[in-house]
PDB file of C-alpha atoms in Angstrom:
ATOM      1  CA  MET A  17      18.074   9.070 -31.881  1.00  0.00           C
ATOM      2  CA  LYS A  18      15.570  11.446 -33.275  1.00  0.00           C
ATOM      3  CA  MET A  19      13.455   8.725 -34.158  1.00  0.00           C
ATOM      4  CA  ILE A  20      14.159   7.471 -30.877  1.00  0.00           C
ATOM      5  CA  LEU A  21      12.601  10.341 -28.549  1.00  0.00           C
ATOM      6  CA  PRO A  22       9.561  11.544 -30.087  1.00  0.00           C
ATOM      7  CA  LEU A  23       8.902   6.881 -29.831  1.00  0.00           C
ATOM      8  CA  LEU A  24       9.619   7.576 -26.143  1.00  0.00           C
ATOM      9  CA  PHE A  25       7.222  10.544 -25.754  1.00  0.00           C
ATOM     10  CA  LEU A  26       4.707   8.936 -27.367  1.00  0.00           C
ATOM     11  CA  CYS A  27       4.477   5.455 -25.155  1.00  0.00           C
ATOM     12  CA  CYS A  28       4.827   8.389 -22.352  1.00  0.00           C
ATOM     13  CA  CYS A  29       1.882  10.280 -23.224  1.00  0.00           C
ATOM     14  CA  VAL A  30       0.037   6.882 -24.282  1.00  0.00           C
ATOM     15  CA  ILE A  31       0.417   5.931 -20.685  1.00  0.00           C
ATOM     16  CA  HIS A  32      -0.904   8.639 -19.062  1.00  0.00           C
ATOM     17  CA  LEU A  33      -4.237   9.092 -21.240  1.00  0.00           C
ATOM     18  CA  VAL A  34      -5.161   5.636 -20.383  1.00  0.00           C
ATOM     19  CA  SER A  35      -4.385   6.167 -16.931  1.00  0.00           C
ATOM     20  CA  ALA A  36      -6.453   9.302 -16.944  1.00  0.00           C
ATOM     21  CA  GLN A  37      -9.453   7.224 -18.037  1.00  0.00           C
ATOM     22  CA  LEU A  38      -9.577   6.373 -14.596  1.00  0.00           C
ATOM     23  CA  LYS A  39     -10.966   8.707 -12.083  1.00  0.00           C
ATOM     24  CA  VAL A  40     -12.281   8.968  -8.442  1.00  0.00           C
ATOM     25  CA  GLY A  41     -15.753   7.811  -7.715  1.00  0.00           C
ATOM     26  CA  PHE A  42     -16.408   5.452 -10.897  1.00  0.00           C
ATOM     27  CA  TYR A  43     -19.400   4.091  -9.194  1.00  0.00           C
ATOM     28  CA  ASN A  44     -20.693   6.428  -7.739  1.00  0.00           C
ATOM     29  CA  SER A  45     -23.972   6.685 -10.695  1.00  0.00           C
ATOM     30  CA  SER A  46     -23.845   3.406 -11.862  1.00  0.00           C
ATOM     31  CA  CYS A  47     -23.083   1.131  -8.696  1.00  0.00           C
ATOM     32  CA  PRO A  48     -23.437   4.533  -5.625  1.00  0.00           C
ATOM     33  CA  GLN A  49     -22.725   1.305  -2.707  1.00  0.00           C
ATOM     34  CA  THR A  50     -19.779  -0.199  -4.367  1.00  0.00           C
ATOM     35  CA  GLU A  51     -17.010   0.782  -1.877  1.00  0.00           C
ATOM     36  CA  THR A  52     -19.443   0.576   0.681  1.00  0.00           C
ATOM     37  CA  ILE A  53     -19.780  -3.597  -0.340  1.00  0.00           C
ATOM     38  CA  ILE A  54     -16.124  -3.808  -0.719  1.00  0.00           C
ATOM     39  CA  ARG A  55     -15.654  -2.267   2.629  1.00  0.00           C
ATOM     40  CA  GLN A  56     -17.644  -3.864   4.558  1.00  0.00           C
ATOM     41  CA  ALA A  57     -16.642  -6.905   3.104  1.00  0.00           C
ATOM     42  CA  VAL A  58     -13.259  -6.608   3.972  1.00  0.00           C
ATOM     43  CA  GLN A  59     -13.371  -5.692   7.481  1.00  0.00           C
ATOM     44  CA  LYS A  60     -15.447  -8.983   8.011  1.00  0.00           C
ATOM     45  CA  GLN A  61     -12.848 -10.909   6.832  1.00  0.00           C
ATOM     46  CA  PHE A  62      -9.874  -8.920   8.233  1.00  0.00           C
ATOM     47  CA  ASN A  63     -11.781  -9.376  11.593  1.00  0.00           C
ATOM     48  CA  SER A  64     -11.004 -12.533  11.674  1.00  0.00           C
ATOM     49  CA  ASP A  65      -8.015 -13.319   9.815  1.00  0.00           C
ATOM     50  CA  ARG A  66      -5.269 -10.171   9.927  1.00  0.00           C
ATOM     51  CA  SER A  67      -3.193 -11.527   7.727  1.00  0.00           C
ATOM     52  CA  ILE A  68      -6.042 -10.745   4.774  1.00  0.00           C
ATOM     53  CA  THR A  69      -3.658  -7.954   4.207  1.00  0.00           C
ATOM     54  CA  ALA A  70      -0.582  -9.746   2.791  1.00  0.00           C
ATOM     55  CA  ALA A  71      -2.420 -12.044   1.098  1.00  0.00           C
ATOM     56  CA  LEU A  72      -4.563  -9.028  -1.132  1.00  0.00           C
ATOM     57  CA  LEU A  73      -0.918  -6.972  -0.797  1.00  0.00           C
ATOM     58  CA  ARG A  74       0.709 -10.139  -2.636  1.00  0.00           C
ATOM     59  CA  MET A  75      -2.018 -10.682  -4.755  1.00  0.00           C
ATOM     60  CA  HIS A  76      -2.681  -7.354  -6.659  1.00  0.00           C
ATOM     61  CA  PHE A  77       1.004  -7.237  -7.199  1.00  0.00           C
ATOM     62  CA  HIS A  78       1.067 -10.800  -9.061  1.00  0.00           C
ATOM     63  CA  ASP A  79      -1.700  -9.244 -11.002  1.00  0.00           C
ATOM     64  CA  CYS A  80      -0.574  -6.311 -12.185  1.00  0.00           C
ATOM     65  CA  PHE A  81       2.644  -7.168 -12.720  1.00  0.00           C
ATOM     66  CA  VAL A  82       1.576 -10.216 -14.976  1.00  0.00           C
ATOM     67  CA  ARG A  83      -0.484  -8.489 -17.704  1.00  0.00           C
ATOM     68  CA  GLY A  84      -1.112  -5.519 -16.203  1.00  0.00           C
ATOM     69  CA  CYS A  85      -3.790  -4.646 -13.234  1.00  0.00           C
ATOM     70  CA  ASP A  86      -7.036  -6.754 -15.002  1.00  0.00           C
ATOM     71  CA  ALA A  87      -8.376  -9.779 -12.827  1.00  0.00           C
ATOM     72  CA  SER A  88      -6.195 -12.219 -14.585  1.00  0.00           C
ATOM     73  CA  ILE A  89      -4.571 -14.072 -12.015  1.00  0.00           C
ATOM     74  CA  LEU A  90      -8.370 -14.792 -10.756  1.00  0.00           C
ATOM     75  CA  ILE A  91      -8.931 -16.605 -13.555  1.00  0.00           C
ATOM     76  CA  LYS A  92      -9.355 -20.810 -12.657  1.00  0.00           C
ATOM     77  CA  SER A  93      -7.878 -23.260 -15.550  1.00  0.00           C
ATOM     78  CA  THR A  94      -9.232 -25.604 -17.055  1.00  0.00           C
ATOM     79  CA  LYS A  95      -9.044 -28.984 -18.620  1.00  0.00           C
ATOM     80  CA  SER A  96      -7.024 -27.419 -21.039  1.00  0.00           C
ATOM     81  CA  LYS A  97      -5.647 -24.327 -20.260  1.00  0.00           C
ATOM     82  CA  LYS A  98      -3.631 -23.940 -17.205  1.00  0.00           C
ATOM     83  CA  SER A  99      -3.968 -19.762 -16.256  1.00  0.00           C
ATOM     84  CA  GLU A 100      -1.511 -17.821 -13.999  1.00  0.00           C
ATOM     85  CA  ARG A 101      -3.689 -18.883 -10.853  1.00  0.00           C
ATOM     86  CA  ASP A 102      -1.452 -21.960 -11.478  1.00  0.00           C
ATOM     87  CA  ALA A 103       1.591 -20.850 -12.401  1.00  0.00           C
ATOM     88  CA  LEU A 104       4.261 -21.525  -9.372  1.00  0.00           C
ATOM     89  CA  PRO A 105       4.940 -17.822  -8.029  1.00  0.00           C
ATOM     90  CA  ASN A 106       0.790 -17.776  -7.765  1.00  0.00           C
ATOM     91  CA  GLN A 107      -0.157 -21.259  -5.955  1.00  0.00           C
ATOM     92  CA  THR A 108       0.502 -19.605  -2.515  1.00  0.00           C
ATOM     93  CA  VAL A 109      -1.795 -17.267  -3.347  1.00  0.00           C
ATOM     94  CA  ARG A 110      -4.706 -16.415  -0.965  1.00  0.00           C
ATOM     95  CA  GLY A 111      -7.646 -14.057  -0.942  1.00  0.00           C
ATOM     96  CA  PHE A 112      -9.964 -15.190  -3.989  1.00  0.00           C
ATOM     97  CA  GLU A 113     -12.725 -16.410  -0.883  1.00  0.00           C
ATOM     98  CA  LEU A 114     -13.283 -12.905  -1.038  1.00  0.00           C
ATOM     99  CA  ILE A 115     -13.196 -11.451  -4.108  1.00  0.00           C
ATOM    100  CA  ASP A 116     -15.644 -14.236  -4.986  1.00  0.00           C
ATOM    101  CA  THR A 117     -17.775 -13.328  -2.563  1.00  0.00           C
ATOM    102  CA  ILE A 118     -17.596  -8.928  -3.008  1.00  0.00           C
ATOM    103  CA  LYS A 119     -18.059 -10.469  -6.802  1.00  0.00           C
ATOM    104  CA  LYS A 120     -21.187 -12.125  -5.644  1.00  0.00           C
ATOM    105  CA  SER A 121     -22.781  -9.014  -3.964  1.00  0.00           C
ATOM    106  CA  LEU A 122     -22.045  -6.844  -6.199  1.00  0.00           C
ATOM    107  CA  GLU A 123     -23.510  -8.760  -8.977  1.00  0.00           C
ATOM    108  CA  THR A 124     -26.963  -8.812  -6.711  1.00  0.00           C
ATOM    109  CA  ALA A 125     -26.786  -4.742  -6.291  1.00  0.00           C
ATOM    110  CA  CYS A 126     -25.538  -3.896  -9.723  1.00  0.00           C
ATOM    111  CA  PRO A 127     -25.324  -6.402 -11.790  1.00  0.00           C
ATOM    112  CA  SER A 128     -22.503  -6.201 -15.039  1.00  0.00           C
ATOM    113  CA  THR A 129     -20.964  -3.048 -13.903  1.00  0.00           C
ATOM    114  CA  VAL A 130     -18.368  -3.487 -11.115  1.00  0.00           C
ATOM    115  CA  SER A 131     -15.010  -5.457 -12.161  1.00  0.00           C
ATOM    116  CA  CYS A 132     -12.730  -7.554 -11.382  1.00  0.00           C
ATOM    117  CA  ALA A 133      -9.833  -5.596 -11.490  1.00  0.00           C
ATOM    118  CA  ASP A 134     -11.433  -2.973  -9.488  1.00  0.00           C
ATOM    119  CA  ILE A 135     -12.597  -5.344  -6.792  1.00  0.00           C
ATOM    120  CA  ILE A 136      -8.974  -6.178  -6.329  1.00  0.00           C
ATOM    121  CA  THR A 137      -7.935  -2.764  -6.468  1.00  0.00           C
ATOM    122  CA  LEU A 138     -10.215  -1.327  -3.074  1.00  0.00           C
ATOM    123  CA  ALA A 139     -10.359  -4.447  -1.168  1.00  0.00           C
ATOM    124  CA  THR A 140      -6.414  -3.955  -1.429  1.00  0.00           C
ATOM    125  CA  ARG A 141      -6.636  -0.740  -0.737  1.00  0.00           C
ATOM    126  CA  ASP A 142      -9.065  -1.048   2.657  1.00  0.00           C
ATOM    127  CA  ALA A 143      -6.603  -3.682   3.927  1.00  0.00           C
ATOM    128  CA  VAL A 144      -4.362  -1.795   4.334  1.00  0.00           C
ATOM    129  CA  ALA A 145      -6.178   1.104   6.148  1.00  0.00           C
ATOM    130  CA  LEU A 146      -7.644  -2.216   8.290  1.00  0.00           C
ATOM    131  CA  ALA A 147      -4.111  -2.616   9.384  1.00  0.00           C
ATOM    132  CA  GLY A 148      -2.797   1.274  10.186  1.00  0.00           C
ATOM    133  CA  GLY A 149      -1.627   1.792   6.733  1.00  0.00           C
ATOM    134  CA  PRO A 150      -2.653   4.954   4.637  1.00  0.00           C
ATOM    135  CA  SER A 151      -6.042   5.976   3.505  1.00  0.00           C
ATOM    136  CA  TYR A 152      -5.826   6.465  -0.092  1.00  0.00           C
ATOM    137  CA  ALA A 153      -8.777   7.480  -3.128  1.00  0.00           C
ATOM    138  CA  ILE A 154      -7.104   5.284  -5.602  1.00  0.00           C
ATOM    139  CA  PRO A 155      -8.899   5.726  -9.566  1.00  0.00           C
ATOM    140  CA  THR A 156     -11.851   2.965 -10.037  1.00  0.00           C
ATOM    141  CA  GLY A 157     -12.394   2.044 -13.820  1.00  0.00           C
ATOM    142  CA  ARG A 158     -10.743  -0.667 -14.424  1.00  0.00           C
ATOM    143  CA  ARG A 159     -12.060  -3.728 -16.994  1.00  0.00           C
ATOM    144  CA  ASP A 160     -11.206  -6.794 -16.057  1.00  0.00           C
ATOM    145  CA  GLY A 161      -8.618  -9.497 -18.504  1.00  0.00           C
ATOM    146  CA  LEU A 162      -9.832 -11.524 -21.940  1.00  0.00           C
ATOM    147  CA  VAL A 163      -6.383 -13.460 -21.276  1.00  0.00           C
ATOM    148  CA  SER A 164      -4.737 -15.693 -18.256  1.00  0.00           C
ATOM    149  CA  ASN A 165      -2.093 -18.128 -19.503  1.00  0.00           C
ATOM    150  CA  GLU A 166       0.124 -19.537 -16.734  1.00  0.00           C
ATOM    151  CA  ALA A 167       3.313 -19.441 -19.517  1.00  0.00           C
ATOM    152  CA  ASP A 168       3.129 -15.244 -18.971  1.00  0.00           C
ATOM    153  CA  VAL A 169       3.784 -15.394 -15.380  1.00  0.00           C
ATOM    154  CA  ASN A 170       7.395 -14.513 -14.801  1.00  0.00           C
ATOM    155  CA  LEU A 171       7.867 -12.721 -11.037  1.00  0.00           C
ATOM    156  CA  PRO A 172      10.753 -10.826  -9.392  1.00  0.00           C
ATOM    157  CA  GLY A 173      11.354 -13.201  -7.443  1.00  0.00           C
ATOM    158  CA  PRO A 174      13.005 -13.003  -3.892  1.00  0.00           C
ATOM    159  CA  SER A 175      16.618 -13.468  -4.028  1.00  0.00           C
ATOM    160  CA  LEU A 176      17.206 -11.179  -6.789  1.00  0.00           C
ATOM    161  CA  THR A 177      19.304  -8.331  -6.361  1.00  0.00           C
ATOM    162  CA  VAL A 178      18.067  -4.750  -6.148  1.00  0.00           C
ATOM    163  CA  SER A 179      19.664  -4.263  -9.987  1.00  0.00           C
ATOM    164  CA  GLN A 180      18.146  -7.200 -10.740  1.00  0.00           C
ATOM    165  CA  ALA A 181      15.060  -6.437  -9.762  1.00  0.00           C
ATOM    166  CA  LEU A 182      14.452  -3.350 -10.547  1.00  0.00           C
ATOM    167  CA  GLN A 183      14.612  -4.247 -14.328  1.00  0.00           C
ATOM    168  CA  SER A 184      11.149  -5.252 -13.946  1.00  0.00           C
ATOM    169  CA  PHE A 185       9.944  -2.415 -11.584  1.00  0.00           C
ATOM    170  CA  THR A 186      11.195  -0.257 -14.544  1.00  0.00           C
ATOM    171  CA  ASN A 187      10.139  -2.467 -17.560  1.00  0.00           C
ATOM    172  CA  LYS A 188       6.432  -2.101 -15.702  1.00  0.00           C
ATOM    173  CA  GLY A 189       7.084   2.279 -15.653  1.00  0.00           C
ATOM    174  CA  LEU A 190       7.793   2.021 -12.507  1.00  0.00           C
ATOM    175  CA  SER A 191      11.089   4.098 -10.561  1.00  0.00           C
ATOM    176  CA  LEU A 192      13.564   2.716  -7.501  1.00  0.00           C
ATOM    177  CA  ASN A 193      11.847   4.294  -4.970  1.00  0.00           C
ATOM    178  CA  ASP A 194       8.253   2.760  -6.288  1.00  0.00           C
ATOM    179  CA  MET A 195      10.388  -0.337  -6.134  1.00  0.00           C
ATOM    180  CA  VAL A 196      11.408  -0.237  -2.739  1.00  0.00           C
ATOM    181  CA  THR A 197       8.652   1.790  -1.289  1.00  0.00           C
ATOM    182  CA  LEU A 198       6.215  -1.420  -2.219  1.00  0.00           C
ATOM    183  CA  LEU A 199       8.802  -3.921  -0.694  1.00  0.00           C
ATOM    184  CA  GLY A 200       7.968  -2.012   2.428  1.00  0.00           C
ATOM    185  CA  ALA A 201       4.701  -3.754   1.897  1.00  0.00           C
ATOM    186  CA  HIS A 202       6.640  -6.757   3.144  1.00  0.00           C
ATOM    187  CA  THR A 203       6.030  -5.131   6.847  1.00  0.00           C
ATOM    188  CA  VAL A 204       3.296  -7.772   6.785  1.00  0.00           C
ATOM    189  CA  GLY A 205       4.335 -10.335   4.718  1.00  0.00           C
ATOM    190  CA  VAL A 206       5.234 -13.603   5.625  1.00  0.00           C
ATOM    191  CA  ALA A 207       7.548 -16.567   3.353  1.00  0.00           C
ATOM    192  CA  HIS A 208       8.102 -19.844   3.542  1.00  0.00           C
ATOM    193  CA  CYS A 209      11.720 -20.826   4.573  1.00  0.00           C
ATOM    194  CA  ASN A 210      12.716 -22.334   1.377  1.00  0.00           C
ATOM    195  CA  PHE A 211      12.518 -19.057  -0.482  1.00  0.00           C
ATOM    196  CA  PHE A 212      15.492 -17.997   3.021  1.00  0.00           C
ATOM    197  CA  GLN A 213      16.739 -21.102   3.679  1.00  0.00           C
ATOM    198  CA  ASN A 214      20.007 -20.528   1.460  1.00  0.00           C
ATOM    199  CA  ARG A 215      20.804 -17.616   4.068  1.00  0.00           C
ATOM    200  CA  LEU A 216      20.610 -19.524   7.031  1.00  0.00           C
ATOM    201  CA  SER A 217      22.302 -22.803   5.770  1.00  0.00           C
ATOM    202  CA  PRO A 218      24.323 -24.869   5.300  1.00  0.00           C
ATOM    203  CA  VAL A 219      26.910 -20.965   6.972  1.00  0.00           C
ATOM    204  CA  ALA A 220      24.598 -18.538   8.127  1.00  0.00           C
ATOM    205  CA  ASP A 221      24.823 -14.635   5.440  1.00  0.00           C
ATOM    206  CA  LYS A 222      27.209 -12.609   7.288  1.00  0.00           C
ATOM    207  CA  THR A 223      24.515  -9.767   6.163  1.00  0.00           C
ATOM    208  CA  MET A 224      21.994 -11.162   8.164  1.00  0.00           C
ATOM    209  CA  ASP A 225      21.689 -10.853  12.362  1.00  0.00           C
ATOM    210  CA  PRO A 226      23.501 -13.456  13.740  1.00  0.00           C
ATOM    211  CA  ALA A 227      20.663 -13.868  16.641  1.00  0.00           C
ATOM    212  CA  LEU A 228      17.736 -13.845  13.767  1.00  0.00           C
ATOM    213  CA  ALA A 229      19.610 -15.603  11.809  1.00  0.00           C
ATOM    214  CA  ALA A 230      20.119 -18.596  14.740  1.00  0.00           C
ATOM    215  CA  GLN A 231      16.298 -18.179  15.739  1.00  0.00           C
ATOM    216  CA  LEU A 232      15.199 -18.927  11.905  1.00  0.00           C
ATOM    217  CA  LEU A 233      17.162 -21.642  11.886  1.00  0.00           C
ATOM    218  CA  LYS A 234      15.128 -22.935  15.101  1.00  0.00           C
ATOM    219  CA  THR A 235      12.019 -22.362  13.684  1.00  0.00           C
ATOM    220  CA  CYS A 236      12.713 -24.033   9.732  1.00  0.00           C
ATOM    221  CA  ALA A 237      13.532 -27.016  11.045  1.00  0.00           C
ATOM    222  CA  LYS A 238       9.937 -27.745  10.160  1.00  0.00           C
ATOM    223  CA  SER A 239      10.317 -27.523   5.838  1.00  0.00           C
ATOM    224  CA  THR A 240       6.367 -26.178   6.053  1.00  0.00           C
ATOM    225  CA  ALA A 241       7.274 -23.428   8.753  1.00  0.00           C
ATOM    226  CA  THR A 242       7.023 -19.942   7.636  1.00  0.00           C
ATOM    227  CA  ALA A 243       8.592 -16.228   8.896  1.00  0.00           C
ATOM    228  CA  PHE A 244       7.159 -13.211   9.388  1.00  0.00           C
ATOM    229  CA  LEU A 245       9.033 -10.704   7.174  1.00  0.00           C
ATOM    230  CA  ASP A 246       8.616  -7.953  10.211  1.00  0.00           C
ATOM    231  CA  GLN A 247       9.647  -9.095  13.608  1.00  0.00           C
ATOM    232  CA  ASN A 248       8.139  -6.198  15.032  1.00  0.00           C
ATOM    233  CA  THR A 249       4.470  -5.258  14.016  1.00  0.00           C
ATOM    234  CA  SER A 250       3.809  -7.904  11.683  1.00  0.00           C
ATOM    235  CA  PHE A 251       0.428  -6.779  11.403  1.00  0.00           C
ATOM    236  CA  THR A 252       1.001  -3.238  11.191  1.00  0.00           C
ATOM    237  CA  VAL A 253       1.219  -1.657   7.949  1.00  0.00           C
ATOM    238  CA  ASP A 254       4.168   1.145   9.096  1.00  0.00           C
ATOM    239  CA  ASN A 255       7.702   1.245   8.323  1.00  0.00           C
ATOM    240  CA  GLN A 256       9.058  -0.881  11.023  1.00  0.00           C
ATOM    241  CA  PHE A 257      10.251  -3.168   7.927  1.00  0.00           C
ATOM    242  CA  PHE A 258      12.413  -0.441   7.255  1.00  0.00           C
ATOM    243  CA  ARG A 259      14.017   0.739  10.070  1.00  0.00           C
ATOM    244  CA  GLN A 260      14.689  -3.841  10.655  1.00  0.00           C
ATOM    245  CA  ILE A 261      16.841  -4.595   7.958  1.00  0.00           C
ATOM    246  CA  MET A 262      18.366  -1.418   8.600  1.00  0.00           C
ATOM    247  CA  LEU A 263      19.708  -3.209  11.665  1.00  0.00           C
ATOM    248  CA  ARG A 264      20.209  -6.327   9.117  1.00  0.00           C
ATOM    249  CA  LYS A 265      17.143  -8.059  10.482  1.00  0.00           C
ATOM    250  CA  GLY A 266      15.513  -8.398   6.134  1.00  0.00           C
ATOM    251  CA  ILE A 267      15.155 -12.425   6.237  1.00  0.00           C
ATOM    252  CA  LEU A 268      14.649 -11.959   2.307  1.00  0.00           C
ATOM    253  CA  ASN A 269      17.921 -11.309  -0.368  1.00  0.00           C
ATOM    254  CA  ILE A 270      15.929  -8.666  -1.801  1.00  0.00           C
ATOM    255  CA  ASP A 271      15.141  -7.024   1.655  1.00  0.00           C
ATOM    256  CA  GLN A 272      18.843  -7.007   3.169  1.00  0.00           C
ATOM    257  CA  ASP A 273      20.470  -5.852  -0.295  1.00  0.00           C
ATOM    258  CA  LEU A 274      18.257  -3.013  -0.119  1.00  0.00           C
ATOM    259  CA  THR A 275      20.267  -1.612   2.455  1.00  0.00           C
ATOM    260  CA  LEU A 276      23.816  -2.601   0.468  1.00  0.00           C
ATOM    261  CA  ASP A 277      23.005  -0.977  -3.009  1.00  0.00           C
ATOM    262  CA  LYS A 278      24.195   2.432  -2.455  1.00  0.00           C
ATOM    263  CA  SER A 279      21.201   3.243  -5.112  1.00  0.00           C
ATOM    264  CA  SER A 280      18.656   2.509  -2.304  1.00  0.00           C
ATOM    265  CA  ALA A 281      19.644   2.583   1.189  1.00  0.00           C
ATOM    266  CA  PRO A 282      19.149   6.802   1.160  1.00  0.00           C
ATOM    267  CA  ILE A 283      15.478   6.223  -0.017  1.00  0.00           C
ATOM    268  CA  VAL A 284      15.736   3.041   2.785  1.00  0.00           C
ATOM    269  CA  SER A 285      16.790   5.235   5.718  1.00  0.00           C
ATOM    270  CA  SER A 286      14.458   8.687   5.025  1.00  0.00           C
ATOM    271  CA  LEU A 287      12.019   5.935   5.069  1.00  0.00           C
ATOM    272  CA  ALA A 288      12.478   4.193   8.699  1.00  0.00           C
ATOM    273  CA  ALA A 289      13.089   7.572   9.905  1.00  0.00           C
ATOM    274  CA  ASN A 290       9.512   9.610   9.002  1.00  0.00           C
ATOM    275  CA  ASP A 291       6.313   7.294   8.746  1.00  0.00           C
ATOM    276  CA  ASN A 292       4.694  10.257   7.924  1.00  0.00           C
ATOM    277  CA  ALA A 293       7.014   9.598   4.549  1.00  0.00           C
ATOM    278  CA  PHE A 294       6.996   6.622   4.429  1.00  0.00           C
ATOM    279  CA  ARG A 295       2.751   6.115   4.552  1.00  0.00           C
ATOM    280  CA  GLN A 296       2.807   8.833   1.924  1.00  0.00           C
ATOM    281  CA  SER A 297       5.229   7.413  -0.428  1.00  0.00           C
ATOM    282  CA  PHE A 298       3.335   3.798   0.466  1.00  0.00           C
ATOM    283  CA  ALA A 299      -0.372   5.356  -0.659  1.00  0.00           C
ATOM    284  CA  ASN A 300       1.460   6.964  -3.966  1.00  0.00           C
ATOM    285  CA  ALA A 301       3.297   3.652  -5.110  1.00  0.00           C
ATOM    286  CA  MET A 302      -0.012   1.687  -4.016  1.00  0.00           C
ATOM    287  CA  ILE A 303      -1.783   4.321  -6.481  1.00  0.00           C
ATOM    288  CA  LYS A 304       0.794   3.965  -9.412  1.00  0.00           C
ATOM    289  CA  MET A 305       1.139   0.628  -9.731  1.00  0.00           C
ATOM    290  CA  ALA A 306      -2.740  -0.177 -10.429  1.00  0.00           C
ATOM    291  CA  SER A 307      -2.538   1.437 -13.417  1.00  0.00           C
ATOM    292  CA  ILE A 308       0.194  -0.808 -14.723  1.00  0.00           C
ATOM    293  CA  ASP A 309      -1.315  -1.627 -18.091  1.00  0.00           C
ATOM    294  CA  ILE A 310      -4.915  -1.043 -17.593  1.00  0.00           C
ATOM    295  CA  LEU A 311      -7.706  -1.574 -19.607  1.00  0.00           C
ATOM    296  CA  VAL A 312     -10.644   1.107 -19.992  1.00  0.00           C
ATOM    297  CA  GLY A 313     -13.182   1.915 -22.690  1.00  0.00           C
ATOM    298  CA  SER A 314     -14.251  -1.240 -25.022  1.00  0.00           C
ATOM    299  CA  ALA A 315     -11.047  -2.962 -24.499  1.00  0.00           C
ATOM    300  CA  GLY A 316     -11.564  -5.920 -22.029  1.00  0.00           C
ATOM    301  CA  ASN A 317     -14.977  -6.237 -20.495  1.00  0.00           C
ATOM    302  CA  ILE A 318     -16.904  -7.145 -16.752  1.00  0.00           C
ATOM    303  CA  ARG A 319     -17.180 -10.281 -15.757  1.00  0.00           C
ATOM    304  CA  LYS A 320     -19.950 -12.275 -13.945  1.00  0.00           C
ATOM    305  CA  ASN A 321     -17.966 -14.565 -12.386  1.00  0.00           C
ATOM    306  CA  CYS A 322     -13.726 -13.405 -11.349  1.00  0.00           C
ATOM    307  CA  GLY A 323     -13.129 -16.822 -12.046  1.00  0.00           C
ATOM    308  CA  VAL A 324     -14.368 -17.802 -14.767  1.00  0.00           C
ATOM    309  CA  PHE A 325     -14.218 -15.750 -18.169  1.00  0.00           C
ATOM    310  CA  ASN A 326     -17.270 -14.330 -19.690  1.00  0.00           C
ATOM    311  CA  PRO A 327     -19.135 -16.937 -22.599  1.00  0.00           C
ATOM    312  CA  PRO A 328     -18.105 -15.502 -26.311  1.00  0.00           C
ATOM    313  CA  ASN A 329     -21.317 -14.479 -27.104  1.00  0.00           C
ATOM    314  CA  GLN A 330     -22.154 -12.787 -23.369  1.00  0.00           C
ATOM    315  CA  LYS A 331     -21.594  -9.024 -24.403  1.00  0.00           C
ATOM    316  CA  VAL A 332     -20.785  -7.545 -20.505  1.00  0.00           C
ATOM    317  CA  ASP A 333     -19.916  -3.608 -20.426  1.00  0.00           C
ATOM    318  CA  HIS A 334     -19.990  -1.111 -17.920  1.00  0.00           C
ATOM    319  CA  LYS A 335     -23.827   1.020 -17.609  1.00  0.00           C
ATOM    320  CA  VAL A 336     -23.622   4.143 -19.654  1.00  0.00           C
ATOM    321  CA  LEU A 337     -22.664   6.680 -16.633  1.00  0.00           C
TER     322      LEU A 337
END
């Protein structure tokens, strides 16, 4: 025990120091138009496709939970090696074209300066605000990863219980409150029927509202069908998701289990009762998630193309600020 406590303290210090190397407005000097370029591109996409908010939230989560927030999810597979992008949980991830469009604009404005990891983080932040969610300042300065392996992808699935899912979140330095709040992103999410079909037939799950179960059974008659995880305000980032799962209208097992587990139920109740509390908690949890295992300083690099690693002999760094 005498050896464990100092080790835990050292680990916490390292995490804090790494996160401290990020800062709000990191590109103010090296590329002052960064956030404007990203915001305008996300706005344009949002105007024609409001589901981009859910797509970016999912991309951001899937990236950060595998090797940290390093844009490794963006790397395209080659003939000789499969990347994270082709792992089964990522095959329905969307938004790659938007990230590529933003990167192209930034490379024109400020070559080899803005990381793909920061583009994902800022684009997600802007999409959340456009969908009615909180607008928050988020530190930047992340670097892009140099590794992307299909086999590294091990994400918490929708059929898990709260206690099972929590292990994945605590492994990333996130708390129970963080997990419950981040699952609130399902307020703009959709799920393919195969992820919850077992809750509908052959016998309907008793923890699901019978009317909802009957409705979903009809929706899922088509094998390719999807359903909104928030049946009320499906394109708005708000606390309606938590209100609905309290009414037994959670579609995924993990969503409904949030109200059934005695550890998470009080958090759900609190967030459902106060939208302002949800907005603040969601902003804080997103900022915290975006700091998972980040690369800063001389670690990683700045990709010229988000979907491809830089050539081995090409050294691309942030400009000196």
